[in-house]
Coordinates of C-alpha atoms in Angstrom, one line a residue:
R69 CA -14.6 17.4 17.7
I70 CA -18.3 16.5 17.7
S71 CA -18.8 13.8 14.6
M72 CA -22.5 14.0 15.0
S73 CA -22.4 17.7 13.6
N74 CA -19.8 16.7 11.0
I75 CA -21.9 14.0 9.4
R76 CA -25.0 16.0 9.6
Q77 CA -23.1 18.9 7.9
A78 CA -22.8 16.5 4.6
F79 CA -26.9 16.9 4.5
Q80 CA -26.8 20.5 4.6
N81 CA -25.8 21.1 0.8
G82 CA -28.9 20.0 -0.9
K83 CA -29.2 16.3 -1.4
A84 CA -25.8 14.6 -0.3
F85 CA -24.0 12.8 -2.8
I86 CA -21.8 9.8 -1.4
P87 CA -19.1 8.1 -3.3
F88 CA -17.5 4.8 -2.1
I89 CA -13.8 4.3 -2.7
T90 CA -11.9 0.9 -1.8
C91 CA -8.7 2.0 -0.2
G92 CA -5.4 0.9 -2.0
D93 CA -7.0 0.2 -5.3
P94 CA -4.3 0.2 -7.0
D95 CA -2.5 1.6 -4.3
L96 CA -2.9 4.5 -1.5
E97 CA -1.7 7.3 -3.4
S98 CA -3.9 6.7 -5.9
T99 CA -6.6 6.5 -3.5
K100 CA -5.7 10.0 -1.8
R101 CA -5.9 11.4 -5.5
N102 CA -9.5 10.1 -5.9
V103 CA -11.1 11.1 -2.7
R104 CA -9.6 14.7 -3.3
A105 CA -11.0 14.5 -6.8
A106 CA -14.2 13.5 -5.5
V107 CA -14.5 16.1 -2.7
A108 CA -13.3 18.9 -5.2
A109 CA -16.1 17.8 -7.6
G110 CA -18.8 18.2 -4.6
A111 CA -18.9 14.8 -2.6
D112 CA -20.5 15.5 0.4
L113 CA -19.1 12.7 2.5
V114 CA -16.8 9.9 1.6
E115 CA -17.1 6.4 2.3
L116 CA -13.8 4.7 2.5
G117 CA -13.7 0.9 2.2
I118 CA -11.2 -0.9 4.2
P119 CA -10.2 -4.0 1.9
F120 CA -11.2 -7.3 3.4
S121 CA -10.7 -10.9 2.0
D122 CA -14.2 -11.8 2.3
P123 CA -16.6 -9.0 1.9
T124 CA -19.9 -10.6 1.9
A125 CA -22.2 -7.8 1.1
E126 CA -20.4 -6.8 -2.0
G127 CA -20.8 -7.9 -5.8
P128 CA -18.2 -9.0 -8.1
V129 CA -16.8 -5.5 -9.0
I130 CA -15.9 -4.3 -5.3
Q131 CA -14.6 -8.0 -4.2
A132 CA -12.0 -7.6 -6.9
A133 CA -11.0 -4.2 -5.8
N134 CA -10.6 -5.6 -2.3
L135 CA -8.3 -8.3 -4.2
R136 CA -6.4 -5.8 -5.8
A137 CA -5.8 -3.7 -3.0
L138 CA -4.8 -6.7 -0.5
S139 CA -2.4 -8.1 -3.3
G140 CA -1.0 -4.6 -3.4
G141 CA -0.2 -5.0 0.4
V142 CA -2.6 -2.6 1.9
T143 CA -3.0 -3.1 5.6
T144 CA -5.5 -1.3 8.1
D145 CA -2.7 0.7 9.7
A146 CA -1.6 1.7 6.1
V147 CA -5.4 3.1 5.7
F148 CA -5.3 4.8 8.8
R149 CA -2.1 6.7 7.8
M150 CA -3.5 7.6 4.5
V151 CA -6.7 9.0 6.3
A152 CA -4.4 11.2 8.7
E153 CA -3.0 12.8 5.4
L154 CA -6.1 13.5 4.0
R155 CA -7.3 15.0 7.2
E156 CA -4.6 17.7 6.9
E157 CA -6.4 19.3 4.1
L158 CA -10.0 18.0 4.0
T159 CA -12.7 18.7 6.3
T160 CA -15.4 16.6 4.4
P161 CA -16.8 13.8 6.8
L162 CA -15.1 10.4 6.3
V163 CA -16.7 7.3 7.1
F164 CA -15.2 3.7 7.1
M165 CA -16.9 0.9 5.6
T166 CA -15.7 -2.6 6.5
Y167 CA -16.4 -5.8 8.1
A168 CA -16.4 -6.9 11.9
N169 CA -13.7 -9.2 11.4
V170 CA -11.2 -6.3 10.4
V171 CA -12.6 -4.2 13.5
F172 CA -12.5 -7.5 15.7
S173 CA -8.9 -8.5 14.6
Y174 CA -7.4 -5.3 15.2
G175 CA -9.0 -4.9 18.7
I176 CA -12.5 -2.8 18.7
E177 CA -11.3 -0.2 21.4
R178 CA -8.0 0.5 19.5
F179 CA -9.7 0.6 16.2
A180 CA -12.1 3.0 17.4
A181 CA -9.4 5.2 19.0
R182 CA -7.2 5.2 16.0
A183 CA -10.1 6.0 13.8
A184 CA -11.1 9.0 15.9
E185 CA -7.4 10.1 16.1
V186 CA -7.1 10.3 12.5
G187 CA -10.5 12.0 12.1
I188 CA -12.8 9.4 10.8
D189 CA -16.5 10.5 11.7
G190 CA -18.5 7.2 11.1
I191 CA -18.1 3.5 10.7
I192 CA -20.5 1.1 8.7
L193 CA -20.1 -2.9 9.3
P194 CA -22.7 -4.1 7.0
D195 CA -22.1 -7.6 8.7
V196 CA -23.1 -6.8 12.0
P197 CA -26.9 -7.0 12.3
F198 CA -28.8 -4.4 14.2
E199 CA -29.1 -6.9 17.3
E200 CA -25.7 -7.5 17.8
K201 CA -24.5 -3.8 17.2
E202 CA -23.7 -3.2 21.0
E203 CA -20.6 -5.6 20.8
F204 CA -19.0 -2.7 18.4
A205 CA -20.9 0.5 19.2
P206 CA -20.1 1.7 22.7
A207 CA -16.5 1.7 21.8
F208 CA -17.1 3.8 19.0
R209 CA -19.6 6.0 20.5
A210 CA -16.9 6.8 23.5
A211 CA -14.6 7.8 20.7
G212 CA -17.2 10.2 19.1
I213 CA -17.7 8.2 15.9
D214 CA -21.3 7.2 14.7
F215 CA -22.2 3.8 14.3
I216 CA -24.1 4.0 11.1
S217 CA -27.0 1.2 11.0
M218 CA -28.3 0.0 7.7
I219 CA -32.0 -0.9 6.5
A220 CA -32.9 -3.4 3.9
P221 CA -36.3 -4.1 2.3
T222 CA -36.5 -7.1 4.6
S223 CA -36.4 -5.2 7.7
M224 CA -39.9 -3.3 7.3
A225 CA -41.2 -4.5 10.8
R226 CA -37.9 -3.5 12.4
I227 CA -37.4 0.2 10.4
R228 CA -38.9 2.0 13.2
E229 CA -36.6 0.2 15.8
I230 CA -33.3 0.7 13.8
A231 CA -34.2 4.4 12.7
A232 CA -35.1 5.4 16.1
A233 CA -31.5 4.2 17.5
A234 CA -29.6 5.3 14.5
E235 CA -26.7 7.6 14.7
G236 CA -25.1 9.7 11.8
F237 CA -27.1 8.8 9.0
L238 CA -29.3 5.9 8.0
Y239 CA -27.6 3.5 5.0
V240 CA -31.0 2.6 3.3
V241 CA -30.3 -0.5 1.0
S242 CA -32.3 -0.2 -2.2
S243 CA -32.8 -3.7 -2.8
L244 CA -31.9 -7.3 -1.9
G245 CA -28.8 -9.0 -2.8
V246 CA -24.8 -7.8 -2.9
T247 CA -23.9 -4.5 -4.1
G248 CA -23.7 -3.8 -7.9
V249 CA -25.2 -1.8 -10.8
R250 CA -28.8 -2.5 -11.2
R251 CA -30.9 -1.5 -14.2
E252 CA -34.0 -1.2 -12.2
I253 CA -34.6 -0.7 -8.3
N254 CA -38.5 -1.8 -7.5
T255 CA -38.2 -1.5 -3.8
D256 CA -40.9 0.5 -2.3
L257 CA -38.5 3.1 -1.0
S258 CA -41.1 5.7 -0.3
S259 CA -42.9 3.7 2.4
M260 CA -39.6 2.6 4.1
L261 CA -38.4 6.1 4.2
A262 CA -41.9 7.6 5.6
S263 CA -41.4 5.2 8.3
V264 CA -37.5 6.5 9.2
R265 CA -39.0 9.7 9.3
Q266 CA -41.9 8.8 11.8
A267 CA -39.4 7.1 14.1
N268 CA -36.6 9.8 13.7
P269 CA -37.5 13.0 12.2
S270 CA -34.1 14.6 12.1
L271 CA -32.3 11.6 10.9
P272 CA -30.8 12.0 7.4
A273 CA -31.3 8.8 5.4
A274 CA -29.1 7.8 2.0
I275 CA -29.9 5.3 -0.4
G276 CA -27.3 2.9 -1.7
F277 CA -27.0 -0.2 -3.6
G278 CA -27.2 -0.6 -7.4
I279 CA -27.3 3.4 -7.9
S280 CA -25.2 4.2 -11.1
T281 CA -27.0 6.4 -13.5
P282 CA -28.0 10.1 -13.2
A283 CA -31.4 9.3 -13.8
Q284 CA -31.4 6.7 -10.7
A285 CA -29.6 9.4 -8.7
Q286 CA -32.6 11.8 -9.6
R287 CA -35.2 9.4 -8.2
M288 CA -33.7 8.0 -5.3
A289 CA -32.8 11.7 -4.1
A290 CA -36.6 12.3 -4.6
V291 CA -37.3 10.3 -1.9
A292 CA -34.1 10.4 0.3
D293 CA -31.6 12.8 1.6
G294 CA -28.5 11.4 -0.1
V295 CA -27.4 9.1 -2.9
I296 CA -24.6 6.6 -2.2
V297 CA -22.6 5.1 -5.2
G298 CA -19.9 2.4 -4.7
S299 CA -19.6 -0.1 -7.8
A300 CA -19.8 2.4 -10.5
I301 CA -16.8 4.2 -9.1
V302 CA -15.0 1.2 -8.4
R303 CA -15.4 0.2 -11.7
I304 CA -13.8 3.8 -12.9
M305 CA -11.0 2.8 -10.5
A306 CA -10.7 -0.6 -12.5
E307 CA -10.7 0.8 -15.7
K308 CA -8.4 3.7 -15.3
G309 CA -5.8 2.4 -12.6
R310 CA -3.7 5.4 -11.3
E311 CA -5.4 7.8 -13.7
A312 CA -8.8 7.5 -12.5
D313 CA -9.1 10.7 -10.6
E314 CA -10.3 12.9 -13.6
E315 CA -13.1 10.5 -14.3
I316 CA -14.1 10.3 -11.1
A317 CA -14.5 14.0 -10.5
R318 CA -16.5 14.2 -13.9
Y319 CA -18.9 11.5 -12.9
V320 CA -19.2 12.9 -9.1
R321 CA -20.0 16.3 -10.7
E322 CA -22.9 14.8 -12.8
M323 CA -24.3 12.7 -10.2
K324 CA -24.3 15.5 -7.3
T325 CA -26.1 17.5 -10.2
A326 CA -28.6 14.9 -10.9
A327 CA -29.5 14.5 -7.3
N328 CA -30.2 18.0 -6.9
T329 CA -32.3 18.4 -10.0
F330 CA -35.8 17.7 -9.3
Q331 CA -38.5 17.1 -12.1

């Protein structure tokens, strides 16, 4: 299984729509239903959050989801088992998003091997800076899993360097600060993405942080290859609990359509 091509496949069907779902909020059976619903509605790749007690990149919505999942007793092993069950029916690329400590405490090699075994295609560790990724990336590379890099508006000078070495796809952080819904995104994303494409022309780039409305999805998709949405989906999970799947499907369908409707 070549994970590279699997993540690239997410970008073959127009502009990619990438939802983020916190695993175990409110429980893992609900997570499975939500992932299935998102994929059926057109999600091209799903980011699965492994809950962590101190998710430094997250705003209040995703922090609260982490706490709900952890207080429900979710463990990393239980998340691995859930992914293995999903993989029996889904071929959609799946990427973990979690924190260095979760991987480190599990054992980096052991985590990478188990993730590959259950069919994970990539991993995002927002608290591991580019300069420190070699502590983690080789184990994932050996397991056939893309170690996905992030670029932020602060990393202008480093964008080319990060993009040149990036695997899978590049996660473009739309604005400074933590995750959460934003009314406006004012970063000069087109010049960030121009730098990325100069450094690594074949690398897909998806924009995340702060995107929640179809109009925002449309604007972001005009400059990038995909759109990532977390807080707006996690908020549906918070409101609907175990009955979130239909609402998630409706939202994903609307956002995938918007991302592929150009003015």
